[in-house]
Short mmCIF file of C-alpha atoms in Angstrom, two decimals:
data_model
loop_
_atom_site.label_atom_id
_atom_site.label_comp_id
_atom_site.label_asym_id
_atom_site.label_seq_id
_atom_site.Cartn_x
_atom_site.Cartn_y
_atom_site.Cartn_z
CA UNK A 1 130.43 99.54 41.13
CA UNK A 2 127.77 101.86 42.49
CA UNK A 3 127.52 102.24 46.13
CA UNK A 4 131.18 101.40 46.83
CA UNK A 5 133.21 103.38 49.45
CA UNK A 6 136.80 104.23 49.08
CA UNK A 7 138.80 102.68 51.84
CA UNK A 8 142.07 104.02 50.51
CA UNK A 9 143.40 104.90 47.05
CA UNK A 10 143.95 101.24 46.22
CA UNK A 11 140.93 99.61 47.87
CA UNK A 12 137.22 100.06 47.66
CA UNK A 13 134.40 98.27 49.54
CA UNK A 14 130.63 97.98 49.30
CA UNK A 15 128.54 98.66 52.38
CA UNK A 16 126.89 95.59 54.05
CA UNK A 17 124.17 95.38 56.62
CA UNK A 18 123.33 93.34 59.62
CA UNK A 19 119.83 92.47 60.91
CA UNK A 20 120.18 95.29 63.46
CA UNK A 21 120.57 97.77 60.54
CA UNK A 22 117.15 97.11 59.03
CA UNK A 23 113.55 97.10 59.92
CA UNK A 24 110.20 95.95 58.27
CA UNK A 25 107.60 98.46 57.33
CA UNK A 26 103.85 97.80 58.30
CA UNK A 27 101.56 97.53 55.18
CA UNK A 28 98.16 99.05 54.43
CA UNK A 29 96.49 95.61 54.99
CA UNK A 30 96.55 93.50 58.29
CA UNK A 31 95.34 89.98 58.99
CA UNK A 32 94.22 87.96 61.91
CA UNK A 33 97.02 85.97 63.34
CA UNK A 34 94.84 82.83 62.94
CA UNK A 35 94.75 83.32 59.21
CA UNK A 36 98.55 83.13 58.61
CA UNK A 37 100.74 80.12 57.89
CA UNK A 38 104.29 79.50 58.97
CA UNK A 39 104.97 76.07 57.61
CA UNK A 40 107.18 75.23 54.68
CA UNK A 41 108.07 72.40 52.39
CA UNK A 42 111.65 71.08 52.21
CA UNK A 43 111.90 68.49 49.52
CA UNK A 44 109.44 65.68 50.59
CA UNK A 45 108.97 67.05 54.06
CA UNK A 46 106.31 69.52 55.20
CA UNK A 47 107.44 71.25 58.32
CA UNK A 48 105.11 73.20 60.58
CA UNK A 49 107.79 75.64 61.72
CA UNK A 50 110.50 77.30 59.59
CA UNK A 51 113.00 76.50 62.23
CA UNK A 52 116.05 74.12 62.38
CA UNK A 53 117.98 73.48 65.59
CA UNK A 54 121.66 74.04 64.96
CA UNK A 55 124.02 70.98 64.96
CA UNK A 56 125.83 72.23 68.19
CA UNK A 57 126.36 70.13 71.30
CA UNK A 58 125.13 72.98 73.41
CA UNK A 59 121.72 72.90 71.55
CA UNK A 60 121.00 69.54 70.02
CA UNK A 61 121.12 66.16 71.77
CA UNK A 62 119.05 63.23 70.53
CA UNK A 63 116.40 64.17 73.01
CA UNK A 64 116.06 67.83 71.98
CA UNK A 65 116.19 66.89 68.31
CA UNK A 66 113.06 64.79 68.98
CA UNK A 67 111.52 67.64 70.99
CA UNK A 68 112.12 70.16 68.20
CA UNK A 69 110.74 67.70 65.71
CA UNK A 70 107.50 67.13 67.77
CA UNK A 71 107.14 70.91 67.95
CA UNK A 72 107.17 71.15 64.08
CA UNK A 73 110.79 72.04 63.33
CA UNK A 74 113.86 69.89 62.62
CA UNK A 75 116.69 69.09 65.04
CA UNK A 76 120.05 68.56 63.41
CA UNK A 77 122.51 66.39 65.35
CA UNK A 78 126.14 67.19 65.04
CA UNK A 79 127.58 63.75 64.05
CA UNK A 80 131.06 64.85 65.05
CA UNK A 81 129.98 65.94 68.47
CA UNK A 82 129.99 64.54 71.91
CA UNK A 83 127.06 62.25 71.22
CA UNK A 84 129.11 60.28 68.62
CA UNK A 85 132.29 60.33 70.69
CA UNK A 86 130.96 59.02 74.00
CA UNK A 87 128.47 56.25 74.89
CA UNK A 88 127.44 58.62 77.80
CA UNK A 89 128.64 62.17 77.21
CA UNK A 90 127.42 63.51 80.58
CA UNK A 91 130.88 63.62 82.08
CA UNK A 92 132.18 65.49 79.00
CA UNK A 93 129.37 68.06 79.36
CA UNK A 94 130.07 68.47 83.07
CA UNK A 95 133.71 69.19 82.40
CA UNK A 96 132.88 71.84 79.75
CA UNK A 97 130.31 73.46 81.94
CA UNK A 98 132.54 73.52 85.14
CA UNK A 99 135.60 74.89 83.32
CA UNK A 100 136.62 78.37 84.36
CA UNK A 101 136.66 81.14 81.67
CA UNK A 102 140.51 80.89 81.21
CA UNK A 103 140.52 77.20 80.81
CA UNK A 104 137.26 76.45 78.84
CA UNK A 105 139.00 76.29 75.45
CA UNK A 106 141.63 73.84 76.62
CA UNK A 107 139.13 71.65 78.36
CA UNK A 108 137.04 71.52 75.16
CA UNK A 109 140.08 70.60 73.12
CA UNK A 110 140.79 67.72 75.41
CA UNK A 111 137.20 66.54 75.56
CA UNK A 112 136.76 66.55 71.78
CA UNK A 113 139.90 64.54 71.16
CA UNK A 114 138.02 61.40 71.68
CA UNK A 115 137.53 59.76 68.24
CA UNK A 116 134.15 59.64 66.35
CA UNK A 117 132.60 56.14 66.54
CA UNK A 118 130.61 55.13 63.61
CA UNK A 119 128.37 52.81 65.70
CA UNK A 120 127.28 55.85 67.84
CA UNK A 121 126.33 57.69 64.70
CA UNK A 122 124.04 54.94 63.78
CA UNK A 123 122.67 54.60 67.34
CA UNK A 124 121.94 58.36 67.70
CA UNK A 125 120.19 58.68 64.36
CA UNK A 126 118.22 55.59 65.14
CA UNK A 127 117.09 57.00 68.34
CA UNK A 128 115.63 60.14 66.54
CA UNK A 129 114.12 58.01 63.79
CA UNK A 130 112.31 55.75 66.33
CA UNK A 131 110.56 58.76 67.66
CA UNK A 132 108.83 59.36 64.41
CA UNK A 133 110.32 62.77 63.53
CA UNK A 134 112.41 63.99 60.53
CA UNK A 135 116.00 62.76 61.15
CA UNK A 136 118.77 65.24 60.23
CA UNK A 137 122.48 64.80 60.81
CA UNK A 138 125.48 67.11 60.14
CA UNK A 139 128.98 66.28 59.00
CA UNK A 140 131.72 68.71 58.10
CA UNK A 141 133.13 68.81 54.59
CA UNK A 142 136.41 67.24 56.05
CA UNK A 143 134.51 64.25 57.52
CA UNK A 144 131.86 63.67 54.91
CA UNK A 145 133.87 61.29 52.85
CA UNK A 146 134.77 59.20 55.87
CA UNK A 147 131.26 58.80 57.44
CA UNK A 148 128.66 59.51 54.77
CA UNK A 149 127.76 55.89 54.19
CA UNK A 150 127.22 55.25 57.92
CA UNK A 151 125.01 58.30 57.93
CA UNK A 152 122.90 57.25 54.93
CA UNK A 153 122.66 53.68 56.04
CA UNK A 154 121.34 54.78 59.39
CA UNK A 155 118.29 56.31 57.61
CA UNK A 156 118.94 60.05 57.73
CA UNK A 157 116.18 62.11 56.04
CA UNK A 158 118.25 65.31 55.57
CA UNK A 159 122.00 65.21 55.16
CA UNK A 160 123.53 68.47 56.34
CA UNK A 161 127.12 69.38 55.31
CA UNK A 162 127.97 72.40 57.43
CA UNK A 163 131.10 74.34 57.95
CA UNK A 164 132.17 77.88 58.74
CA UNK A 165 132.81 78.32 54.92
CA UNK A 166 131.83 75.84 52.39
CA UNK A 167 132.67 75.99 48.61
CA UNK A 168 131.74 74.06 45.62
CA UNK A 169 135.36 74.08 44.58
CA UNK A 170 137.93 73.25 47.30
CA UNK A 171 141.54 73.19 46.05
CA UNK A 172 144.05 70.83 47.75
CA UNK A 173 147.44 69.67 46.82
CA UNK A 174 147.58 66.94 49.55
CA UNK A 175 144.26 65.30 49.74
CA UNK A 176 141.31 64.60 47.24
CA UNK A 177 138.77 67.21 48.04
CA UNK A 178 135.00 66.33 48.31
CA UNK A 179 133.31 66.79 45.04
CA UNK A 180 130.00 68.05 46.10
CA UNK A 181 128.28 67.84 42.72
CA UNK A 182 129.09 64.17 42.31
CA UNK A 183 128.50 63.42 45.95
CA UNK A 184 125.06 65.05 46.01
CA UNK A 185 124.00 63.51 42.69
CA UNK A 186 124.86 59.98 43.81
CA UNK A 187 122.91 60.36 47.18
CA UNK A 188 119.17 59.39 47.42
CA UNK A 189 118.62 61.89 50.33
CA UNK A 190 118.31 65.77 50.15
CA UNK A 191 121.60 67.57 51.09
CA UNK A 192 121.61 70.82 52.84
CA UNK A 193 125.02 72.58 52.50
CA UNK A 194 126.78 75.74 53.71
CA UNK A 195 127.64 78.19 55.00
CA UNK A 196 128.00 80.72 52.27
CA UNK A 197 127.79 84.50 52.43
CA UNK A 198 128.03 85.65 48.80
CA UNK A 199 126.01 85.45 45.62
CA UNK A 200 128.61 83.65 43.67
CA UNK A 201 129.44 81.01 46.21
CA UNK A 202 125.80 80.28 46.65
CA UNK A 203 125.06 80.03 42.92
CA UNK A 204 127.91 77.47 42.69
CA UNK A 205 126.55 75.39 45.62
CA UNK A 206 123.09 75.52 43.99
CA UNK A 207 124.46 74.03 40.94
CA UNK A 208 125.77 71.09 42.89
CA UNK A 209 122.20 69.86 43.39
CA UNK A 210 121.75 70.87 47.02
CA UNK A 211 118.13 71.04 48.28
CA UNK A 212 119.01 74.12 50.50
CA UNK A 213 121.95 76.32 51.23
CA UNK A 214 122.87 77.66 54.67
CA UNK A 215 123.71 81.33 54.80
CA UNK A 216 126.21 82.58 57.33
CA UNK A 217 129.20 81.16 59.07
CA UNK A 218 127.20 79.64 61.85
CA UNK A 219 127.91 80.13 65.58
CA UNK A 220 127.20 83.83 65.61
CA UNK A 221 126.94 84.17 69.37
CA UNK A 222 130.05 82.04 69.97
CA UNK A 223 132.32 82.74 66.92
CA UNK A 224 135.53 84.69 66.96
CA UNK A 225 136.15 84.10 63.22
CA UNK A 226 136.33 87.80 62.60
CA UNK A 227 138.90 88.41 65.29
CA UNK A 228 140.97 85.25 64.36
CA UNK A 229 140.72 85.08 60.52
CA UNK A 230 139.38 88.62 59.63
CA UNK A 231 136.29 87.13 57.88
CA UNK A 232 132.82 88.48 58.38
CA UNK A 233 129.72 89.26 56.32
CA UNK A 234 126.76 90.98 57.93
CA UNK A 235 123.70 88.74 57.67
CA UNK A 236 121.12 90.94 56.18
CA UNK A 237 123.28 91.56 53.07
CA UNK A 238 124.34 87.97 53.01
CA UNK A 239 120.83 86.55 53.07
CA UNK A 240 119.64 89.03 50.33
CA UNK A 241 122.61 88.21 48.18
CA UNK A 242 121.94 84.54 48.39
CA UNK A 243 118.39 85.02 47.77
CA UNK A 244 119.21 86.73 44.50
CA UNK A 245 121.30 83.75 43.57
CA UNK A 246 118.22 81.44 44.19
CA UNK A 247 116.22 83.68 41.93
CA UNK A 248 118.80 83.55 39.11
CA UNK A 249 119.25 79.85 39.55
CA UNK A 250 115.48 79.31 39.33
CA UNK A 251 115.65 80.87 35.86
CA UNK A 252 118.91 79.07 34.95
CA UNK A 253 117.61 75.58 35.88
CA UNK A 254 114.12 76.04 34.46
CA UNK A 255 112.31 76.11 37.81
CA UNK A 256 114.55 74.25 40.34
CA UNK A 257 113.89 76.04 43.69
CA UNK A 258 116.74 75.89 46.30
CA UNK A 259 115.81 76.90 49.74
CA UNK A 260 117.65 79.42 51.65
CA UNK A 261 118.30 78.96 55.36
CA UNK A 262 119.70 81.75 57.59
CA UNK A 263 122.41 80.23 59.89
CA UNK A 264 124.09 82.69 62.22
CA UNK A 265 123.19 85.95 64.03
CA UNK A 266 119.57 84.87 64.47
CA UNK A 267 119.33 85.27 68.18
CA UNK A 268 115.73 86.50 68.73
CA UNK A 269 112.31 86.68 67.14
CA UNK A 270 113.08 89.99 65.42
CA UNK A 271 116.12 88.49 63.69
CA UNK A 272 113.98 85.54 62.48
CA UNK A 273 111.52 87.93 61.00
CA UNK A 274 114.20 90.11 59.31
CA UNK A 275 116.01 86.94 57.94
CA UNK A 276 112.88 85.81 56.20
CA UNK A 277 112.24 89.49 55.00
CA UNK A 278 115.67 89.38 53.33
CA UNK A 279 114.85 86.17 51.49
CA UNK A 280 115.29 83.23 53.84
CA UNK A 281 112.79 80.32 53.79
CA UNK A 282 113.73 79.26 57.25
CA UNK A 283 116.29 79.84 60.09
CA UNK A 284 118.81 77.65 61.90
CA UNK A 285 118.77 78.60 65.56
CA UNK A 286 121.68 78.23 67.88
CA UNK A 287 121.84 80.57 70.85
CA UNK A 288 118.17 81.10 70.75
CA UNK A 289 117.60 77.44 71.55
CA UNK A 290 120.62 76.97 73.73
CA UNK A 291 118.56 79.03 76.28
CA UNK A 292 116.10 76.33 76.60
CA UNK A 293 115.80 74.44 79.87
CA UNK A 294 116.19 71.14 77.94
CA UNK A 295 119.27 72.31 76.07
CA UNK A 296 122.24 69.98 76.94
CA UNK A 297 124.56 72.92 77.37
CA UNK A 298 122.87 73.91 80.64
CA UNK A 299 122.96 77.61 79.79
CA UNK A 300 126.37 77.45 78.05
CA UNK A 301 126.67 77.72 74.29
CA UNK A 302 129.54 76.72 71.95
CA UNK A 303 130.17 75.48 68.42
CA UNK A 304 132.52 73.13 66.81
CA UNK A 305 134.94 76.02 65.83
CA UNK A 306 135.48 76.64 69.59
CA UNK A 307 137.47 73.47 70.19
CA UNK A 308 139.66 73.22 67.04
CA UNK A 309 142.81 71.56 68.13
CA UNK A 310 145.28 74.04 66.43
CA UNK A 311 143.33 77.28 65.91
CA UNK A 312 140.13 77.79 67.90
CA UNK A 313 137.84 80.37 66.41
CA UNK A 314 135.13 80.52 69.01
CA UNK A 315 134.20 80.66 72.65
CA UNK A 316 132.11 78.89 75.25
CA UNK A 317 129.54 81.61 75.96
CA UNK A 318 126.94 82.01 78.80
CA UNK A 319 123.54 82.56 77.35
CA UNK A 320 121.41 81.53 80.36
CA UNK A 321 118.02 79.74 80.50
CA UNK A 322 114.82 81.61 79.68
CA UNK A 323 112.36 78.86 79.35
CA UNK A 324 111.38 75.50 77.81
CA UNK A 325 111.85 74.64 74.11
CA UNK A 326 108.10 74.91 73.73
CA UNK A 327 108.00 78.34 75.32
CA UNK A 328 110.92 79.57 73.19
CA UNK A 329 109.27 78.37 69.95
CA UNK A 330 105.51 78.63 70.58
CA UNK A 331 105.15 80.62 73.92
CA UNK A 332 103.58 81.86 75.90
CA UNK A 333 106.14 84.58 76.81
CA UNK A 334 106.63 86.66 79.88
CA UNK A 335 109.53 88.62 78.41
CA UNK A 336 109.70 91.43 76.07
CA UNK A 337 113.06 90.77 74.52
CA UNK A 338 112.16 88.36 71.72
CA UNK A 339 113.71 85.33 73.37
CA UNK A 340 110.36 83.48 73.97
CA UNK A 341 107.38 82.72 71.52
CA UNK A 342 109.55 83.22 68.50
CA UNK A 343 107.04 81.72 66.17
CA UNK A 344 104.26 83.71 67.74
CA UNK A 345 106.21 86.79 66.97
CA UNK A 346 106.58 85.71 63.36
CA UNK A 347 102.81 85.13 63.12
CA UNK A 348 102.27 88.53 64.60
CA UNK A 349 104.51 90.16 62.02
CA UNK A 350 102.76 88.41 59.16
CA UNK A 351 99.38 89.59 60.48
CA UNK A 352 100.68 93.10 60.87
CA UNK A 353 102.20 93.38 57.42
CA UNK A 354 99.26 91.60 55.81
CA UNK A 355 101.06 88.59 54.32
CA UNK A 356 99.57 85.20 54.61
CA UNK A 357 102.66 83.00 54.76
CA UNK A 358 106.43 83.08 55.07
CA UNK A 359 107.11 82.95 51.43
CA UNK A 360 104.98 86.07 50.90
CA UNK A 361 106.77 87.92 53.69
CA UNK A 362 109.96 87.95 51.59
CA UNK A 363 108.27 90.70 49.56
CA UNK A 364 107.88 93.04 52.48
CA UNK A 365 109.22 96.58 52.40
CA UNK A 366 112.42 97.00 54.34
CA UNK A 367 114.08 100.16 55.52
CA UNK A 368 117.60 101.00 56.87
CA UNK A 369 117.07 101.88 60.51
CA UNK A 370 120.11 101.11 62.71
CA UNK A 371 118.91 99.83 66.06
CA UNK A 372 120.22 100.86 69.57
CA UNK A 373 119.06 98.76 72.31
CA UNK A 374 116.92 100.40 74.85
CA UNK A 375 118.14 100.10 78.42
CA UNK A 376 116.24 97.64 80.53
CA UNK A 377 113.64 99.26 82.61
#
């Protein structure tokens, strides 16, 4: 294959790129920021912002899901998290936040041993629904068969099946695996599924009938999957490969468009812009929203892989607090690091490159330009 590099006489590899390795090129035409559009359509739902709040307990509570929804995005509740294990999870949150660096993983393992309670799944989703925003909930592939009926009966609008790596064909000699194609076909709600990082895996997921696929392994700022399992795929290449699968599936299916959502390593406004430039329709934000004053993590950030009972693959990380959810998404900003006014930055990029909406920005010219952070002045 062209572009491959010889690792040794018996192994070759292709080069892959992260968001830090690329940059967008300004075009000959510019626009006024008031003349650009950042909304998108996911199935029956028009969303004002191409942003989903990640289903992570440090990011999304029922309250923050409602706030993100009112600001124009979608908050995705983790239906295997603290909010469905505890009637009042405040003490569990306090334990996680107070734990010292050397004991945080053990404390999280203890806290998350409490069982998932179906009645709390219903209660949390109902709370979001009563606020009048789009209701989205996440289950892992392992728990979907057990709890999907509770989720659907609670009135979820978007069903998210999210794991570190999700495939359309899971092989097991001990349990009957989730048949995604049959499962999605039989549901009356749109399903978002992932993560995937390759063209082939994404194409297979698209053939299951998914409304959207998540690109990435999630939890970029908190994940140690590369250290523990040796797995990693830089996001610029991953998003571009999955966007190619979407293009080919569009032809294969005679016009069925599957949305691509970048999920992982999208930590600031520049990453959001570059994810869309590589082919994403929207982004799922974790650490970026964990920095909000309203975030339940209180400045700490962790994902579900951090408390696995046998093989943790993530950390509890300190990300701090930079502003309110509204300031992070819509500004105004008093920082020059891309952590505030993320959507304002996207609008400015659209105006600078001359494109009128997010879909058009996928056509922007991109160059390889590895980035080195400038020291704080």
